[in-house]
Amino acid sequence: SQELEQSPQSLIVQEGKNLTINCTSSKTLYGLYWYKQKYGEGLIFLMMLQKGGEEKSHEKITAKLDEKKQQSSLHITASQPSHAGIYLCGADIGHGQNFVFGPGTRLSVLP
Amino acid sequence: DAGVTQSPTHLIKTRGQQVTLRCSPKSGHDTVSWYQQALGQGPQFIFQYYEEEERQRGNFPDRFSGHQFPNYSSELNVNALLLGDSALYLCASSPGQGWAPLHFGNGTRLTVT
């Protein structure tokens, strides 16, 4: 079973459109990380959230962690073809526990 | 400043064989973690090495073993390969024990035939 769930599984949007990807856990998260992966390559770190209610932005990407620290969203404004890839959330799920990843959301942006 | 490097990039092995994958961490990082990523899935944690010892382990059989050297580089060994071991194997490094943002290499694509 997945400790982190992501939705949607895949997403196709027209260039310029906004989109949101969600990451949900049944456990309290001690740190939530967003990564991007191009097919067959390594993961690139995007953002880290640790405090409930925290929000961070980088260029056109904004990530939020809810107050209960069990759900995070990644929002892309005015999407571009360069945003295409697989977005993965990863989390520290507790003291002495492993760092786990969600199954990923595959994003395609049509020019 | 070199990031995480992994070798080889691709590998084809036969069932029952053994394989060794290598990883050099990002400069300044002393912790190495290994992940297995099957096609279309998120990475699954194999184990983490810090100070040359295995500190944490995921739900993988003993066929998967590793090593960390004094220069912080690491090896992942898989014995008695199965078809199901075919995957992208990712190495990640971080500073200090814990889960500070992981920096990933581009992985080794292992195909078992």
mmCIF file of C-alpha atoms in Angstrom:
data_model
loop_
_atom_site.group_PDB
_atom_site.id
_atom_site.type_symbol
_atom_site.label_atom_id
_atom_site.label_comp_id
_atom_site.label_asym_id
_atom_site.label_seq_id
_atom_site.Cartn_x
_atom_site.Cartn_y
_atom_site.Cartn_z
ATOM 1 C CA SER A 1 0.000 0.000 0.000
ATOM 2 C CA GLN A 2 1.110 3.517 -0.701
ATOM 3 C CA GLU A 3 1.818 5.733 2.300
ATOM 4 C CA LEU A 4 1.553 8.755 0.028
ATOM 5 C CA GLU A 5 -1.196 9.116 -2.547
ATOM 6 C CA GLN A 6 -1.063 11.558 -5.448
ATOM 7 C CA SER A 7 -3.811 12.882 -7.672
ATOM 8 C CA PRO A 8 -4.325 13.048 -10.497
ATOM 9 C CA GLN A 9 -2.278 10.155 -11.821
ATOM 10 C CA SER A 10 -1.747 12.032 -15.068
ATOM 11 C CA LEU A 11 -2.627 15.425 -16.441
ATOM 12 C CA ILE A 12 -2.658 16.945 -19.928
ATOM 13 C CA VAL A 13 -3.061 20.705 -20.126
ATOM 14 C CA GLN A 14 -2.806 23.369 -22.790
ATOM 15 C CA GLU A 15 0.123 25.753 -22.500
ATOM 16 C CA GLY A 16 -0.807 28.761 -20.393
ATOM 17 C CA LYS A 17 -3.311 26.919 -18.204
ATOM 18 C CA ASN A 18 -3.024 26.603 -14.442
ATOM 19 C CA LEU A 19 -2.979 23.214 -12.722
ATOM 20 C CA THR A 20 -2.833 21.640 -9.279
ATOM 21 C CA ILE A 21 -1.358 18.335 -8.109
ATOM 22 C CA ASN A 22 -2.215 16.895 -4.717
ATOM 23 C CA CYS A 23 -0.316 14.683 -2.292
ATOM 24 C CA THR A 24 -2.099 13.054 0.660
ATOM 25 C CA SER A 25 -0.917 11.028 3.626
ATOM 26 C CA SER A 26 -2.807 9.171 6.324
ATOM 27 C CA LYS A 27 -0.005 10.047 8.752
ATOM 28 C CA THR A 28 1.388 13.336 9.967
ATOM 29 C CA LEU A 29 4.259 14.403 7.789
ATOM 30 C CA TYR A 30 7.488 15.605 9.363
ATOM 31 C CA GLY A 31 8.718 17.086 6.125
ATOM 32 C CA LEU A 32 7.163 17.161 2.662
ATOM 33 C CA TYR A 33 9.329 17.458 -0.432
ATOM 34 C CA TRP A 34 8.379 18.003 -4.051
ATOM 35 C CA TYR A 35 10.539 16.629 -6.840
ATOM 36 C CA LYS A 36 10.358 16.674 -10.632
ATOM 37 C CA GLN A 37 11.598 13.831 -12.813
ATOM 38 C CA LYS A 38 12.096 13.726 -16.542
ATOM 39 C CA TYR A 39 11.528 10.279 -18.019
ATOM 40 C CA GLY A 40 14.320 7.850 -17.108
ATOM 41 C CA GLU A 41 16.350 10.461 -15.254
ATOM 42 C CA GLY A 42 17.026 11.366 -11.658
ATOM 43 C CA LEU A 43 14.806 13.496 -9.458
ATOM 44 C CA ILE A 44 15.278 17.239 -9.178
ATOM 45 C CA PHE A 45 14.442 18.848 -5.845
ATOM 46 C CA LEU A 46 11.823 21.614 -6.119
ATOM 47 C CA MET A 47 10.690 22.596 -2.624
ATOM 48 C CA MET A 48 10.542 21.494 0.977
ATOM 49 C CA LEU A 49 7.718 22.219 3.431
ATOM 50 C CA GLN A 50 7.933 21.510 7.131
ATOM 51 C CA LYS A 51 5.468 23.668 9.003
ATOM 52 C CA GLY A 52 1.708 23.308 8.921
ATOM 53 C CA GLY A 53 0.231 26.074 6.769
ATOM 54 C CA GLU A 54 3.552 26.749 5.091
ATOM 55 C CA GLU A 55 3.577 27.966 1.496
ATOM 56 C CA LYS A 56 6.573 28.366 -0.800
ATOM 57 C CA SER A 57 6.931 29.634 -4.328
ATOM 58 C CA HIS A 58 9.619 29.383 -6.964
ATOM 59 C CA GLU A 59 9.036 31.005 -10.319
ATOM 60 C CA LYS A 60 5.583 29.797 -11.369
ATOM 61 C CA ILE A 61 5.345 26.886 -8.936
ATOM 62 C CA THR A 62 3.719 27.197 -5.506
ATOM 63 C CA ALA A 63 3.535 24.448 -2.905
ATOM 64 C CA LYS A 64 1.453 24.397 0.268
ATOM 65 C CA LEU A 65 1.291 22.124 3.290
ATOM 66 C CA ASP A 66 -2.018 22.053 5.137
ATOM 67 C CA GLU A 67 -2.371 22.856 8.822
ATOM 68 C CA LYS A 68 -2.637 19.209 9.847
ATOM 69 C CA LYS A 69 0.464 18.364 7.804
ATOM 70 C CA GLN A 70 -1.234 15.506 6.008
ATOM 71 C CA GLN A 71 -1.837 17.036 2.593
ATOM 72 C CA SER A 72 0.163 19.147 0.199
ATOM 73 C CA SER A 73 -0.645 20.749 -3.117
ATOM 74 C CA LEU A 74 1.592 21.884 -5.959
ATOM 75 C CA HIS A 75 0.192 24.610 -8.167
ATOM 76 C CA ILE A 76 1.656 25.668 -11.504
ATOM 77 C CA THR A 77 0.557 28.990 -12.944
ATOM 78 C CA ALA A 78 0.573 29.622 -16.708
ATOM 79 C CA SER A 79 2.072 26.230 -17.539
ATOM 80 C CA GLN A 80 4.786 25.897 -20.178
ATOM 81 C CA PRO A 81 6.113 22.882 -22.118
ATOM 82 C CA SER A 82 9.192 23.013 -19.861
ATOM 83 C CA HIS A 83 6.965 22.092 -16.910
ATOM 84 C CA ALA A 84 6.249 18.683 -18.436
ATOM 85 C CA GLY A 85 7.510 15.707 -16.471
ATOM 86 C CA ILE A 86 6.649 13.552 -13.490
ATOM 87 C CA TYR A 87 6.011 15.317 -10.206
ATOM 88 C CA LEU A 88 6.661 13.299 -7.075
ATOM 89 C CA CYS A 89 6.002 14.122 -3.482
ATOM 90 C CA GLY A 90 8.293 12.603 -0.881
ATOM 91 C CA ALA A 91 8.033 12.648 2.867
ATOM 92 C CA ASP A 92 9.661 11.822 6.123
ATOM 93 C CA ILE A 93 6.846 9.884 7.790
ATOM 94 C CA GLY A 94 8.196 9.807 11.286
ATOM 95 C CA HIS A 95 11.073 9.331 13.605
ATOM 96 C CA GLY A 96 13.180 6.384 12.547
ATOM 97 C CA GLN A 97 10.950 5.758 9.576
ATOM 98 C CA ASN A 98 11.909 5.758 5.953
ATOM 99 C CA PHE A 99 11.664 8.532 3.429
ATOM 100 C CA VAL A 100 8.863 7.536 1.066
ATOM 101 C CA PHE A 101 7.597 8.771 -2.288
ATOM 102 C CA GLY A 102 4.194 8.975 -3.846
ATOM 103 C CA PRO A 103 3.525 7.229 -7.162
ATOM 104 C CA GLY A 104 3.949 10.451 -9.132
ATOM 105 C CA THR A 105 1.790 12.616 -11.404
ATOM 106 C CA ARG A 106 2.690 12.667 -15.083
ATOM 107 C CA LEU A 107 2.198 16.134 -16.553
ATOM 108 C CA SER A 108 2.055 16.884 -20.259
ATOM 109 C CA VAL A 109 1.797 20.468 -21.512
ATOM 110 C CA LEU A 110 0.600 20.909 -25.068
ATOM 111 C CA PRO A 111 2.057 23.885 -27.013
ATOM 112 C CA ASP B 1 30.833 21.142 -8.241
ATOM 113 C CA ALA B 2 29.965 17.605 -9.311
ATOM 114 C CA GLY B 3 26.565 16.340 -8.341
ATOM 115 C CA VAL B 4 25.691 12.730 -7.642
ATOM 116 C CA THR B 5 27.208 10.403 -10.222
ATOM 117 C CA GLN B 6 26.182 6.822 -10.869
ATOM 118 C CA SER B 7 27.712 4.080 -12.967
ATOM 119 C CA PRO B 8 27.029 2.354 -15.191
ATOM 120 C CA THR B 9 24.100 4.142 -16.860
ATOM 121 C CA HIS B 10 22.688 0.975 -18.373
ATOM 122 C CA LEU B 11 23.192 -2.698 -17.622
ATOM 123 C CA ILE B 12 21.776 -5.938 -18.969
ATOM 124 C CA LYS B 13 22.067 -9.092 -16.878
ATOM 125 C CA THR B 14 20.676 -12.601 -16.931
ATOM 126 C CA ARG B 15 18.513 -14.156 -14.220
ATOM 127 C CA GLY B 16 20.603 -15.590 -11.414
ATOM 128 C CA GLN B 17 23.564 -13.321 -12.008
ATOM 129 C CA GLN B 18 24.904 -10.740 -9.593
ATOM 130 C CA VAL B 19 25.289 -7.002 -10.209
ATOM 131 C CA THR B 20 27.121 -4.106 -8.564
ATOM 132 C CA LEU B 21 26.046 -0.499 -9.022
ATOM 133 C CA ARG B 22 28.160 2.453 -7.953
ATOM 134 C CA CYS B 23 27.450 5.925 -6.655
ATOM 135 C CA SER B 24 29.557 8.964 -5.787
ATOM 136 C CA PRO B 25 27.734 11.501 -3.637
ATOM 137 C CA LYS B 26 27.604 15.236 -4.149
ATOM 138 C CA SER B 27 30.601 17.059 -2.716
ATOM 139 C CA GLY B 28 30.046 17.761 0.976
ATOM 140 C CA HIS B 29 27.450 15.008 1.411
ATOM 141 C CA ASP B 30 28.179 12.006 3.617
ATOM 142 C CA THR B 31 24.894 10.084 3.509
ATOM 143 C CA VAL B 32 23.864 7.886 0.598
ATOM 144 C CA SER B 33 20.436 6.370 0.008
ATOM 145 C CA TRP B 34 19.428 3.881 -2.670
ATOM 146 C CA TYR B 35 16.035 3.625 -4.346
ATOM 147 C CA GLN B 36 14.464 1.240 -6.849
ATOM 148 C CA GLN B 37 12.018 2.732 -9.328
ATOM 149 C CA ALA B 38 9.942 0.379 -11.446
ATOM 150 C CA LEU B 39 8.398 1.730 -14.612
ATOM 151 C CA GLY B 40 5.476 4.039 -13.898
ATOM 152 C CA GLN B 41 5.961 3.972 -10.133
ATOM 153 C CA GLY B 42 7.526 6.148 -7.480
ATOM 154 C CA PRO B 43 10.942 5.297 -6.064
ATOM 155 C CA GLN B 44 10.986 2.619 -3.350
ATOM 156 C CA PHE B 45 13.524 3.008 -0.541
ATOM 157 C CA ILE B 46 16.133 0.223 -0.364
ATOM 158 C CA PHE B 47 18.563 1.420 2.323
ATOM 159 C CA GLN B 48 20.603 4.330 3.613
ATOM 160 C CA TYR B 49 24.284 4.438 4.515
ATOM 161 C CA TYR B 50 25.925 6.862 6.910
ATOM 162 C CA GLU B 51 29.399 6.565 8.436
ATOM 163 C CA GLU B 52 29.941 3.351 6.480
ATOM 164 C CA GLU B 53 27.026 1.600 8.159
ATOM 165 C CA GLU B 54 23.561 0.692 6.978
ATOM 166 C CA ARG B 55 21.324 2.948 9.074
ATOM 167 C CA GLN B 56 17.877 2.259 7.691
ATOM 168 C CA ARG B 57 16.431 -0.364 5.397
ATOM 169 C CA GLY B 58 13.270 -0.649 3.387
ATOM 170 C CA ASN B 59 11.297 -3.754 2.601
ATOM 171 C CA PHE B 60 13.826 -5.450 0.353
ATOM 172 C CA PRO B 61 15.232 -9.004 0.659
ATOM 173 C CA ASP B 62 18.747 -9.813 1.762
ATOM 174 C CA ARG B 63 19.708 -10.278 -1.879
ATOM 175 C CA PHE B 64 20.085 -6.509 -1.844
ATOM 176 C CA SER B 65 23.182 -5.408 0.033
ATOM 177 C CA GLY B 66 25.380 -2.381 0.055
ATOM 178 C CA HIS B 67 28.533 -0.773 1.185
ATOM 179 C CA GLN B 68 29.803 2.700 1.884
ATOM 180 C CA PHE B 69 33.475 3.564 1.597
ATOM 181 C CA PRO B 70 35.520 6.061 3.659
ATOM 182 C CA ASN B 71 35.234 8.604 0.824
ATOM 183 C CA TYR B 72 31.396 8.326 1.181
ATOM 184 C CA SER B 73 30.918 6.622 -2.179
ATOM 185 C CA SER B 74 28.641 3.611 -2.151
ATOM 186 C CA GLU B 75 27.847 0.356 -3.910
ATOM 187 C CA LEU B 76 24.593 -1.520 -4.271
ATOM 188 C CA ASN B 77 24.867 -5.251 -4.829
ATOM 189 C CA VAL B 78 22.043 -7.475 -5.954
ATOM 190 C CA ASN B 79 22.503 -11.265 -5.951
ATOM 191 C CA ALA B 80 20.503 -13.964 -7.702
ATOM 192 C CA LEU B 81 18.825 -11.504 -10.028
ATOM 193 C CA LEU B 82 15.144 -11.938 -10.820
ATOM 194 C CA LEU B 83 13.196 -10.566 -13.759
ATOM 195 C CA GLY B 84 11.370 -8.338 -11.266
ATOM 196 C CA ASP B 85 14.614 -6.613 -10.349
ATOM 197 C CA SER B 86 14.511 -4.799 -13.679
ATOM 198 C CA ALA B 87 14.183 -1.127 -12.770
ATOM 199 C CA LEU B 88 15.884 2.237 -12.562
ATOM 200 C CA TYR B 89 18.152 2.282 -9.512
ATOM 201 C CA LEU B 90 18.608 5.733 -8.070
ATOM 202 C CA CYS B 91 21.250 6.912 -5.664
ATOM 203 C CA ALA B 92 20.660 10.014 -3.560
ATOM 204 C CA SER B 93 22.992 11.867 -1.237
ATOM 205 C CA SER B 94 22.407 14.315 1.581
ATOM 206 C CA PRO B 95 24.448 16.057 4.270
ATOM 207 C CA GLY B 96 24.329 14.397 7.672
ATOM 208 C CA GLN B 97 22.117 11.599 8.808
ATOM 209 C CA GLY B 98 18.494 12.265 8.024
ATOM 210 C CA TRP B 99 16.401 13.387 5.115
ATOM 211 C CA ALA B 100 17.686 16.867 4.249
ATOM 212 C CA PRO B 101 16.739 17.469 0.627
ATOM 213 C CA LEU B 102 18.023 14.447 -1.264
ATOM 214 C CA HIS B 103 20.137 15.075 -4.354
ATOM 215 C CA PHE B 104 19.710 12.347 -6.945
ATOM 216 C CA GLY B 105 21.912 10.903 -9.634
ATOM 217 C CA ASN B 106 20.490 10.015 -13.036
ATOM 218 C CA GLY B 107 20.265 6.367 -12.112
ATOM 219 C CA THR B 108 21.317 3.017 -13.498
ATOM 220 C CA ARG B 109 18.824 1.276 -15.758
ATOM 221 C CA LEU B 110 19.049 -2.457 -14.995
ATOM 222 C CA THR B 111 17.416 -4.949 -17.327
ATOM 223 C CA VAL B 112 17.260 -8.602 -16.283
ATOM 224 C CA THR B 113 16.542 -11.087 -19.058
#
